[in-house]
Short mmCIF file of C-alpha atoms and ligand atoms in Angstrom, two decimals:
data_model
loop_
_atom_site.label_atom_id
_atom_site.label_comp_id
_atom_site.label_asym_id
_atom_site.label_seq_id
_atom_site.Cartn_x
_atom_site.Cartn_y
_atom_site.Cartn_z
CA MET A 1 1.38 74.56 25.80
CA LYS A 2 -1.50 72.27 27.09
CA SER A 3 -3.75 73.25 29.76
CA LYS A 4 -6.06 71.39 32.26
CA LEU A 5 -8.94 72.42 30.51
CA ASP A 6 -8.09 71.12 26.97
CA ASP A 7 -9.07 67.60 28.06
CA VAL A 8 -12.31 68.40 29.97
CA LEU A 9 -15.71 69.00 28.71
CA VAL A 10 -18.12 70.05 31.46
CA LEU A 11 -18.34 70.40 35.11
CA SER A 12 -19.01 67.30 37.18
CA GLU A 13 -18.27 65.82 40.62
CA LYS A 14 -15.03 64.61 39.66
CA GLU A 15 -11.93 66.35 40.92
CA LYS A 16 -10.46 66.78 37.51
CA ASP A 17 -13.41 68.46 36.22
CA LYS A 18 -13.74 70.80 39.15
CA MET A 19 -10.09 71.74 38.87
CA ALA A 20 -10.43 72.40 35.00
CA TYR A 21 -13.40 74.69 36.08
CA LYS A 22 -11.49 76.45 38.75
CA GLU A 23 -8.61 76.98 36.32
CA ALA A 24 -11.04 78.55 33.65
CA ILE A 25 -12.60 80.99 36.08
CA GLU A 26 -9.47 81.90 37.88
CA SER A 27 -7.26 82.72 34.82
CA THR A 28 -10.10 84.59 33.38
CA LEU A 29 -10.15 86.88 36.41
CA GLY A 30 -6.44 87.21 36.03
CA MET A 31 -6.70 88.40 32.51
CA ILE A 32 -9.63 90.70 33.35
CA LEU A 33 -8.03 92.41 36.21
CA SER A 34 -4.64 93.06 34.38
CA SER A 35 -6.51 94.50 31.33
CA ILE A 36 -8.15 97.33 33.41
CA ASN A 37 -5.53 100.09 33.76
CA SER A 38 -7.18 103.24 32.48
CA GLN A 39 -9.87 105.48 34.08
CA MET A 40 -11.12 106.36 30.54
CA ALA A 41 -14.20 104.78 28.99
CA TYR A 42 -12.48 103.63 25.77
CA THR A 43 -8.81 103.38 24.84
CA GLY A 44 -9.20 100.56 22.09
CA LYS A 45 -8.93 101.00 18.36
CA ASP A 46 -10.97 102.98 15.96
CA ALA A 47 -13.83 101.11 14.19
CA PHE A 48 -11.87 100.21 10.94
CA SER A 49 -8.67 99.02 12.56
CA LEU A 50 -10.56 96.84 14.95
CA ARG A 51 -12.52 95.42 12.09
CA LYS A 52 -9.43 94.44 10.20
CA GLU A 53 -7.82 92.88 13.51
CA ILE A 54 -11.13 90.94 14.21
CA GLU A 55 -11.38 89.80 10.63
CA ARG A 56 -8.24 87.58 11.03
CA LEU A 57 -9.65 85.48 13.78
CA ASP A 58 -11.11 82.34 11.95
CA THR A 59 -13.90 81.22 14.29
CA PHE A 60 -13.94 77.65 12.95
CA PRO A 61 -10.18 76.62 12.65
CA GLU A 62 -9.54 73.10 11.55
CA ARG A 63 -7.76 72.16 14.70
CA GLY A 64 -8.57 74.02 18.04
CA ILE A 65 -5.98 76.28 19.33
CA GLY A 66 -6.37 75.34 23.01
CA TRP A 67 -7.11 77.22 26.31
CA GLU A 68 -3.44 78.85 26.64
CA LYS A 69 -3.62 80.33 23.02
CA ILE A 70 -7.24 81.67 23.16
CA LYS A 71 -6.34 83.40 26.53
CA GLU A 72 -3.57 85.06 24.84
CA GLU A 73 -6.02 86.25 22.04
CA ILE A 74 -8.50 87.42 24.40
CA SER A 75 -5.86 89.29 26.27
CA GLU A 76 -4.32 90.73 23.11
CA HIS A 77 -7.24 91.45 20.70
CA ILE A 78 -10.29 91.39 22.80
CA LEU A 79 -9.89 93.20 26.34
CA PRO A 80 -7.92 96.04 25.28
CA ASN A 81 -10.76 96.96 23.03
CA MET A 82 -13.49 96.64 25.46
CA LEU A 83 -15.62 99.69 26.39
CA GLN A 84 -15.40 100.25 30.33
CA THR A 85 -18.80 100.73 31.31
CA TRP A 86 -17.55 101.55 34.88
CA SER A 87 -15.47 104.58 33.60
CA PRO A 88 -17.02 107.84 35.10
CA TYR A 89 -16.20 109.18 31.56
CA TYR A 90 -18.82 106.90 29.99
CA MET A 91 -22.12 108.75 29.82
CA PRO A 92 -23.88 108.11 26.52
CA HIS A 93 -26.75 105.75 26.93
CA LEU A 94 -28.81 104.16 29.32
CA HIS A 95 -25.93 101.73 29.51
CA SER A 96 -24.72 101.10 33.19
CA PRO A 97 -21.92 99.46 34.81
CA ALA A 98 -22.85 96.36 36.72
CA LEU A 99 -22.72 96.10 40.63
CA VAL A 100 -19.87 93.63 41.62
CA GLU A 101 -22.02 91.11 43.55
CA SER A 102 -24.29 90.94 40.40
CA ILE A 103 -21.70 89.73 38.33
CA ALA A 104 -20.82 86.94 40.82
CA ALA A 105 -24.43 85.97 40.71
CA GLU A 106 -23.79 85.89 36.90
CA LEU A 107 -21.36 83.22 37.45
CA ILE A 108 -23.83 81.14 39.29
CA VAL A 109 -26.50 81.58 36.63
CA SER A 110 -23.99 80.52 33.87
CA THR A 111 -22.63 77.63 35.70
CA TYR A 112 -25.97 75.91 36.51
CA ASN A 113 -27.40 76.95 33.14
CA SER A 114 -30.89 76.64 34.59
CA SER A 115 -33.70 77.52 32.15
CA MET A 116 -36.99 79.21 33.15
CA ASP A 117 -39.39 77.44 30.93
CA SER A 118 -40.41 74.49 33.01
CA TRP A 119 -39.99 73.73 36.83
CA ASP A 120 -37.77 70.61 36.17
CA GLN A 121 -35.28 72.92 34.21
CA GLY A 122 -34.81 75.19 37.22
CA PRO A 123 -36.55 74.17 40.35
CA VAL A 124 -35.03 76.81 42.67
CA MET A 125 -34.78 79.51 40.03
CA THR A 126 -38.50 79.19 39.01
CA GLU A 127 -39.63 79.55 42.63
CA LEU A 128 -37.37 82.36 43.11
CA GLU A 129 -38.54 84.25 40.01
CA VAL A 130 -41.98 83.91 41.41
CA LYS A 131 -40.92 85.42 44.73
CA VAL A 132 -38.95 88.39 43.35
CA ILE A 133 -41.89 89.00 40.97
CA LYS A 134 -44.34 88.87 43.96
CA ASP A 135 -42.22 91.45 45.89
CA LEU A 136 -41.55 93.54 43.01
CA ALA A 137 -45.28 94.01 42.17
CA LYS A 138 -45.83 95.06 45.62
CA LEU A 139 -42.92 97.52 45.59
CA PHE A 140 -44.87 99.07 42.57
CA GLY A 141 -48.18 99.06 44.43
CA TYR A 142 -49.86 96.08 42.70
CA GLU A 143 -51.33 93.85 45.54
CA ASN A 144 -52.17 91.03 43.31
CA GLY A 145 -49.96 91.59 40.59
CA ASP A 146 -47.89 89.24 38.34
CA GLY A 147 -44.97 89.46 36.13
CA VAL A 148 -42.39 87.86 33.99
CA PHE A 149 -38.50 88.63 33.30
CA THR A 150 -37.86 89.46 29.96
CA SER A 151 -34.64 90.17 27.79
CA GLY A 152 -35.12 93.96 28.05
CA GLY A 153 -37.57 96.79 28.20
CA SER A 154 -38.23 96.31 24.38
CA GLN A 155 -39.56 92.82 24.99
CA SER A 156 -41.46 94.22 28.02
CA ASN A 157 -43.18 96.71 25.88
CA ILE A 158 -43.95 94.40 22.99
CA THR A 159 -45.32 91.92 25.46
CA ALA A 160 -47.54 94.47 27.21
CA SER A 161 -48.78 95.64 23.66
CA ILE A 162 -49.69 92.20 22.77
CA ILE A 163 -51.52 91.88 25.99
CA ALA A 164 -53.45 95.05 25.62
CA ARG A 165 -54.44 94.17 22.12
CA ASP A 166 -55.66 90.77 23.07
CA LYS A 167 -57.60 92.28 26.18
CA PHE A 168 -59.39 94.82 23.98
CA LEU A 169 -60.36 92.06 21.42
CA ALA A 170 -61.72 89.88 24.07
CA GLY A 171 -63.91 92.65 25.20
CA LEU A 172 -65.55 92.53 21.77
CA GLY A 173 -66.05 88.83 22.31
CA VAL A 174 -62.87 88.20 19.68
CA ASN A 175 -60.32 85.48 20.88
CA ALA A 176 -57.36 86.68 19.12
CA LYS A 177 -54.95 83.71 19.95
CA GLU A 178 -57.31 81.56 18.10
CA ASP A 179 -59.01 83.60 15.31
CA GLY A 180 -56.24 86.15 14.65
CA ILE A 181 -57.07 89.84 14.19
CA SER A 182 -57.50 90.44 10.40
CA PRO A 183 -61.13 92.14 10.56
CA TYR A 184 -59.63 94.68 13.03
CA ALA A 185 -55.90 94.93 11.93
CA ASP A 186 -56.70 98.18 9.98
CA ARG A 187 -58.45 99.93 12.63
CA LEU A 188 -56.40 99.33 15.83
CA ARG A 189 -54.43 102.05 17.31
CA MET A 190 -51.98 102.46 20.07
CA TYR A 191 -50.95 105.71 21.44
CA VAL A 192 -47.39 106.72 22.78
CA SER A 193 -45.61 110.04 23.34
CA GLU A 194 -43.62 111.21 20.35
CA ILE A 195 -40.63 110.89 22.26
CA SER A 196 -41.35 107.16 23.31
CA HIS A 197 -39.05 104.26 22.73
CA PHE A 198 -39.08 102.81 19.52
CA SER A 199 -40.01 99.48 20.87
CA PHE A 200 -43.68 100.31 20.42
CA ASP A 201 -43.23 100.63 16.51
CA LYS A 202 -41.45 97.41 16.77
CA ALA A 203 -44.36 96.00 18.62
CA SER A 204 -46.90 97.27 16.18
CA SER A 205 -44.84 95.95 13.29
CA VAL A 206 -44.56 92.43 14.99
CA MET A 207 -48.05 92.48 15.82
CA GLY A 208 -49.16 93.09 12.17
CA LEU A 209 -50.48 96.49 12.58
CA GLY A 210 -47.97 98.37 10.62
CA SER A 211 -46.73 101.80 11.85
CA LYS A 212 -49.87 103.41 10.97
CA ALA A 213 -51.28 101.88 14.08
CA VAL A 214 -48.75 103.82 16.32
CA VAL A 215 -50.24 107.22 17.04
CA LYS A 216 -47.49 109.71 18.38
CA LEU A 217 -48.83 112.18 20.96
CA PRO A 218 -47.29 115.67 20.99
CA VAL A 219 -45.37 116.60 23.97
CA ASN A 220 -45.25 120.01 26.14
CA GLU A 221 -42.19 122.17 26.89
CA LYS A 222 -41.43 119.74 29.73
CA MET A 223 -41.28 116.82 27.15
CA GLN A 224 -44.35 115.24 28.91
CA ILE A 225 -47.46 114.10 26.67
CA ASP A 226 -49.80 117.31 26.37
CA ILE A 227 -52.83 115.77 28.03
CA GLU A 228 -55.45 117.91 26.40
CA LYS A 229 -54.04 117.45 22.97
CA ALA A 230 -53.83 113.63 23.37
CA GLU A 231 -57.50 113.41 24.57
CA LYS A 232 -58.53 115.14 21.42
CA ILE A 233 -56.66 113.00 19.08
CA ILE A 234 -58.04 109.80 20.88
CA ARG A 235 -61.47 110.99 20.74
CA LYS A 236 -61.41 111.91 17.17
CA ASP A 237 -59.87 108.61 16.41
CA LYS A 238 -62.63 106.95 17.99
CA GLU A 239 -65.41 109.09 16.44
CA ASP A 240 -63.74 108.26 13.02
CA GLY A 241 -64.33 104.49 13.71
CA LEU A 242 -60.77 103.52 14.75
CA MET A 243 -59.98 101.35 17.52
CA PRO A 244 -57.88 102.57 20.23
CA PHE A 245 -56.59 100.04 22.30
CA LEU A 246 -53.54 100.98 24.18
CA LEU A 247 -52.17 104.23 25.84
CA THR A 248 -48.60 104.38 27.24
CA GLY A 249 -47.12 106.82 29.56
CA THR A 250 -43.36 106.98 29.52
CA ILE A 251 -41.89 107.13 32.92
CA GLY A 252 -38.45 108.59 32.18
CA THR A 253 -38.07 109.14 28.45
CA THR A 254 -35.01 107.73 26.91
CA ASP A 255 -33.45 111.15 26.30
CA TYR A 256 -34.75 113.64 28.64
CA GLY A 257 -35.84 111.23 31.68
CA SER A 258 -39.21 113.18 31.51
CA ILE A 259 -42.02 111.63 33.14
CA ASP A 260 -45.64 111.56 31.86
CA ASP A 261 -48.47 112.20 34.19
CA ILE A 262 -50.00 108.76 34.67
CA GLU A 263 -53.01 110.01 36.75
CA LYS A 264 -54.10 112.23 33.84
CA LEU A 265 -53.38 109.36 31.50
CA LYS A 266 -55.51 107.16 33.61
CA GLU A 267 -58.51 109.35 33.31
CA ILE A 268 -58.29 109.31 29.45
CA ALA A 269 -57.63 105.65 29.42
CA ASP A 270 -60.91 105.07 31.49
CA ARG A 271 -62.84 107.46 29.54
CA TYR A 272 -62.06 105.73 26.35
CA GLY A 273 -61.72 102.00 27.28
CA LEU A 274 -57.91 101.76 26.76
CA PHE A 275 -55.30 99.67 28.43
CA LEU A 276 -52.77 101.95 30.26
CA HIS A 277 -49.07 100.81 30.13
CA ALA A 278 -46.45 102.57 32.06
CA ASP A 279 -43.13 102.33 30.20
CA ALA A 280 -40.59 102.65 33.31
CA ALA A 281 -37.75 100.98 31.66
CA TYR A 282 -35.60 104.11 32.71
CA GLY A 283 -37.37 105.60 35.57
CA SER A 284 -38.16 102.59 37.48
CA GLY A 285 -35.07 102.79 39.43
CA ALA A 286 -36.24 105.94 41.04
CA ILE A 287 -38.75 103.74 43.12
CA LEU A 288 -35.92 103.11 45.39
CA SER A 289 -34.92 106.75 45.44
CA SER A 290 -35.83 109.72 47.69
CA TYR A 291 -37.55 111.20 44.66
CA ARG A 292 -40.13 108.17 44.06
CA GLU A 293 -43.04 110.53 44.16
CA ARG A 294 -41.79 112.09 40.88
CA LEU A 295 -42.81 108.68 39.10
CA GLY A 296 -46.53 109.24 40.09
CA LYS A 297 -49.17 106.58 40.97
CA LEU A 298 -47.76 103.67 38.73
CA ASP A 299 -50.21 101.22 40.25
CA LEU A 300 -52.79 103.16 38.32
CA ALA A 301 -51.30 101.36 35.21
CA ASP A 302 -52.43 97.93 33.77
CA SER A 303 -48.68 96.88 33.29
CA ILE A 304 -45.38 98.42 33.80
CA THR A 305 -42.05 97.93 32.20
CA VAL A 306 -39.14 97.74 34.75
CA ASP A 307 -35.70 97.47 33.41
CA PHE A 308 -32.88 96.26 35.82
CA HIS A 309 -29.93 96.74 33.63
CA LYS A 310 -30.37 100.60 33.48
CA MET A 311 -30.73 102.59 36.71
CA PHE A 312 -30.49 99.55 38.91
CA LEU A 313 -27.14 98.51 37.89
CA LEU A 314 -27.57 94.78 36.95
CA PRO A 315 -25.73 93.09 34.27
CA ILE A 316 -27.52 92.74 31.01
CA SER A 317 -29.94 91.15 30.41
CA ALA A 318 -32.55 91.94 33.29
CA SER A 319 -35.95 93.45 32.71
CA VAL A 320 -39.59 92.76 33.91
CA LEU A 321 -43.10 93.19 32.85
CA LEU A 322 -45.44 93.69 35.64
CA VAL A 323 -49.23 93.20 35.13
CA ARG A 324 -52.07 94.01 37.24
CA ASN A 325 -53.40 90.20 37.53
CA GLU A 326 -52.05 86.91 36.24
CA GLU A 327 -54.99 86.45 33.83
CA LEU A 328 -53.48 89.15 31.43
CA PHE A 329 -50.91 86.66 30.53
CA SER A 330 -53.36 84.43 28.70
CA PRO A 331 -52.23 85.37 25.05
CA PHE A 332 -48.73 83.31 25.98
CA LEU A 333 -50.35 80.15 27.59
CA LEU A 334 -50.06 77.23 25.52
CA HIS A 335 -49.28 73.70 26.61
CA ALA A 336 -47.03 71.40 24.99
CA ASP A 337 -46.76 67.61 25.80
CA TYR A 338 -42.91 67.67 25.62
CA LEU A 339 -42.40 70.58 27.90
CA ASN A 340 -45.17 72.06 30.19
CA ARG A 341 -47.96 69.31 30.70
CA GLU A 342 -51.25 70.55 32.03
CA GLU A 343 -51.65 67.72 34.51
CA ASP A 344 -48.23 68.82 36.19
CA GLU A 345 -49.45 72.25 36.67
CA LYS A 346 -52.63 70.98 38.34
CA GLU A 347 -50.46 69.06 40.66
CA GLY A 348 -48.82 72.60 41.60
CA PHE A 349 -45.78 72.47 39.32
CA ILE A 350 -45.07 76.05 38.00
CA ASN A 351 -44.10 76.39 34.48
CA LEU A 352 -43.13 79.98 33.50
CA VAL A 353 -43.11 79.53 29.97
CA GLY A 354 -46.76 80.44 30.01
CA LYS A 355 -46.17 84.01 30.66
CA SER A 356 -43.36 84.47 28.20
CA LEU A 357 -42.46 85.16 24.44
CA GLN A 358 -39.42 83.18 25.19
CA THR A 359 -39.07 79.48 25.64
CA THR A 360 -35.59 78.68 26.82
CA ARG A 361 -34.86 81.70 29.12
CA ARG A 362 -31.97 82.73 31.54
CA SER A 363 -32.38 82.95 35.45
CA ASP A 364 -32.15 86.68 35.46
CA ALA A 365 -34.32 87.09 38.94
CA PHE A 366 -31.22 85.42 40.67
CA LYS A 367 -29.19 88.55 40.54
CA ALA A 368 -31.97 90.61 41.27
CA TYR A 369 -32.30 88.57 44.44
CA VAL A 370 -28.83 88.70 45.15
CA THR A 371 -28.21 92.31 44.81
CA PHE A 372 -31.48 93.88 46.32
CA ARG A 373 -31.45 91.45 49.26
CA MET A 374 -27.73 92.24 50.05
CA ARG A 375 -27.79 95.87 49.73
CA GLY A 376 -31.44 96.48 50.93
CA GLN A 377 -33.46 99.40 49.96
CA ASP A 378 -31.24 101.80 51.94
CA GLY A 379 -28.18 100.68 49.89
CA MET A 380 -30.11 100.98 46.62
CA LYS A 381 -31.40 104.24 47.68
CA LYS A 382 -27.93 105.78 48.18
CA VAL A 383 -27.10 104.56 44.45
CA MET A 384 -30.36 106.22 43.10
CA ASP A 385 -30.11 109.40 45.12
CA LYS A 386 -26.45 109.84 43.75
CA VAL A 387 -27.13 109.76 40.24
CA ILE A 388 -30.17 111.74 40.35
CA GLY A 389 -28.21 114.33 42.40
CA ASN A 390 -25.41 114.42 39.83
CA ALA A 391 -27.89 115.25 37.07
CA SER A 392 -29.31 118.29 39.19
CA TYR A 393 -25.78 119.25 39.48
CA LEU A 394 -24.85 119.25 36.11
CA TYR A 395 -28.04 120.94 35.04
CA SER A 396 -27.28 123.98 37.51
CA ALA A 397 -23.55 124.01 36.41
CA LEU A 398 -24.45 124.33 32.80
CA LEU A 399 -26.86 127.00 33.45
CA LYS A 400 -24.62 129.01 35.83
CA ASN A 401 -21.66 128.73 33.18
CA GLY A 402 -23.53 130.67 30.64
CA ASN A 403 -22.22 129.04 27.38
CA PHE A 404 -24.90 126.21 27.32
CA LEU A 405 -28.63 125.74 26.51
CA VAL A 406 -30.33 123.38 28.80
CA PRO A 407 -34.02 123.08 27.63
CA VAL A 408 -35.38 120.70 30.26
CA GLU A 409 -34.62 120.40 34.03
CA PRO A 410 -33.85 116.75 34.75
CA ALA A 411 -36.31 114.34 36.66
CA LEU A 412 -34.17 111.61 36.57
CA SER A 413 -30.42 111.25 35.83
CA SER A 414 -30.04 112.53 32.17
CA VAL A 415 -29.25 116.13 31.11
CA VAL A 416 -29.57 117.36 27.39
CA PHE A 417 -27.82 120.53 26.53
CA ALA A 418 -25.86 122.07 23.69
CA VAL A 419 -23.16 124.81 23.43
CA LYS A 420 -24.47 128.28 22.34
CA ASP A 421 -21.99 128.07 19.38
CA GLY A 422 -24.35 126.88 16.67
CA GLU A 423 -25.25 123.57 15.13
CA GLU A 424 -21.94 122.74 13.46
CA VAL A 425 -20.08 123.11 16.62
CA ASN A 426 -22.45 120.96 18.43
CA ARG A 427 -22.49 118.34 15.59
CA ARG A 428 -18.50 118.10 16.05
CA LEU A 429 -18.35 117.96 19.65
CA ARG A 430 -19.30 114.26 20.46
CA LYS A 431 -16.63 112.81 18.22
CA ALA A 432 -13.96 115.44 19.36
CA LEU A 433 -14.67 114.39 23.06
CA LEU A 434 -14.66 110.69 21.95
CA LYS A 435 -11.03 111.02 20.96
CA LYS A 436 -10.01 112.12 24.43
CA GLY A 437 -11.64 109.00 25.90
CA LEU A 438 -14.78 110.58 27.04
CA VAL A 439 -18.03 109.21 25.81
CA ILE A 440 -21.09 111.19 25.74
CA GLY A 441 -24.45 111.05 23.98
CA GLU A 442 -25.99 112.77 21.23
CA THR A 443 -29.78 113.35 20.17
CA LYS A 444 -32.16 115.90 18.43
CA LYS A 445 -34.40 118.37 19.66
CA ASP A 446 -36.48 120.50 17.16
CA GLY A 447 -34.15 119.32 14.60
CA LYS A 448 -30.99 120.71 16.26
CA THR A 449 -28.27 118.51 17.55
CA MET A 450 -28.12 118.27 21.41
CA LEU A 451 -25.73 116.43 23.55
CA LYS A 452 -26.69 114.14 26.29
CA ALA A 453 -24.92 113.26 29.50
CA THR A 454 -26.59 110.03 30.88
CA LEU A 455 -25.31 109.61 34.50
CA LEU A 456 -25.96 106.06 35.68
CA ASN A 457 -22.53 105.49 37.34
CA PRO A 458 -22.72 105.93 41.17
CA ASN A 459 -18.93 106.33 41.28
CA LEU A 460 -19.22 109.47 39.29
CA GLU A 461 -18.36 112.74 41.31
CA GLU A 462 -19.25 116.28 40.72
CA LYS A 463 -15.47 116.91 39.98
CA HIS A 464 -15.93 114.70 36.83
CA LEU A 465 -18.92 116.99 35.69
CA ASP A 466 -16.77 120.09 36.21
CA GLU A 467 -14.05 118.41 34.17
CA LEU A 468 -16.68 117.59 31.53
CA ILE A 469 -17.87 121.29 31.30
CA ASP A 470 -14.22 122.28 31.04
CA LEU A 471 -13.23 119.87 28.40
CA ILE A 472 -16.32 120.94 26.26
CA LEU A 473 -15.39 124.46 26.56
CA LYS A 474 -11.87 123.80 25.28
CA GLU A 475 -13.16 121.49 22.45
CA LYS A 476 -15.60 123.87 21.26
CA ASP A 477 -13.17 126.60 20.94
CA GLU A 478 -10.77 124.40 19.17
CA ILE A 479 -13.68 123.51 16.81
CA ARG A 480 -14.58 126.92 16.20
CA LYS A 481 -10.88 127.76 15.42
CA ASN A 482 -10.94 125.10 12.60
CA LEU A 483 -14.28 126.12 11.36
CA ALA A 484 -13.01 129.85 10.99
C1 PLP B 1 -34.22 101.69 27.25
C2 PLP B 1 -35.57 101.89 26.96
C3 PLP B 1 -36.48 100.93 26.48
C4 PLP B 1 -35.80 99.66 25.73
O1 PLP B 1 -35.21 98.79 26.80
P1 PLP B 1 -34.15 97.61 26.44
O2 PLP B 1 -33.93 97.12 27.50
O3 PLP B 1 -33.08 98.41 25.82
O4 PLP B 1 -34.93 96.77 25.47
C5 PLP B 1 -37.83 101.20 26.36
N1 PLP B 1 -38.27 102.17 26.83
C6 PLP B 1 -37.55 103.30 27.21
C7 PLP B 1 -38.24 104.65 27.98
C8 PLP B 1 -36.11 103.03 27.54
O5 PLP B 1 -35.53 104.10 28.01
#
């Protein structure tokens, strides 16, 4: 069967093209809505059957199969195997469902396909990103702050690491952008919590410093950087002739949601001349909660990573690196005759490419504007308070139950725990729950397997957490029986 779409290429002012666009979007909505009929997180095939099924789909057939046929394939092979991020039974990672209006915003973003590198590729989107960044910087306490949207917390952290390195070298009179870093590459050191995100290891790798440049600072029993030990390590490195340039506090560690003490880290950073970065990829959402003081004074940091695709519930990708002032972006400022001519900028045109590792870039600021302005601080606060409240509830319920070890009281929305039945039972639990359609996370603490509930879904209720506990108790008894 032929469809309107088969004879149309791109959208235009012509009725025929508009109707084809409408048909594409409307029939897609139909497919999506009729595919959603379970409250569980995953009801698709297992990895090996799924691979076999997908293997049969030829990406480059000799003749196209047409819209009607591709729709059938999507409905048969793809949608039934989708993970349903909105399920209250999905809690393994810092991976959230998306607020409905932000999905609508994505349609506008893809339809117009603006790009954020130069003003002439996205006039209103450029102006909007500038405004969203200005307001976001203020929200985090930067009076003259600046920032840029990135593909995620990893890119934000890598960008911050490069800024810190180049600023440090500039202090020694070295222009890293022009002259490179080779005389110093062996001695530069960056300091992060031992439970920090691995994007700092990636950063040191792409910066040509190697993993030896990333010094892991020990944490205390609350999973925060141990300040005294941290200072000793940095002082000793400095005495040994190394070049510490960056200290990062994690504001919400990926597993525990624990928050490093930014004020104490600031004292160390100042004493030893280090750039202070706050990796708030996870914790940044709490700025709009009743618990914002738990984050500490983030404006003490020279830069802050904010992820909008975690607690803030925007669709992937959406992250920002905020910096204390615009000049810090100088490592990324280059001019090309074919793209961002300097004379245009002198006339007042804004080309955001000068702040980014990327060139062509999505207009991710748009969905932030749509969602935050539509819901307001009060609307977002309800979301944040709900998920943080859920973590407190689960923490107390696990402790009260008596069958669980729960080593760290949650500061954000994650709870790490284990059953008291030993390593082998904990090791098998996550996969046993997955078979029931319930997806939880797993990590290690002191070499022991731990389970993790990451609670980002504002539709998740206390009754779901009670169900989770009941199911775990049932499954662990089952596992014990099988082991005996
Ligand atoms: C998730 C996370 C990151 C990485 O962010 P992406 O958006 O996944 O690239 C960095 N730091 C912390 C603390 C995180 O939790």
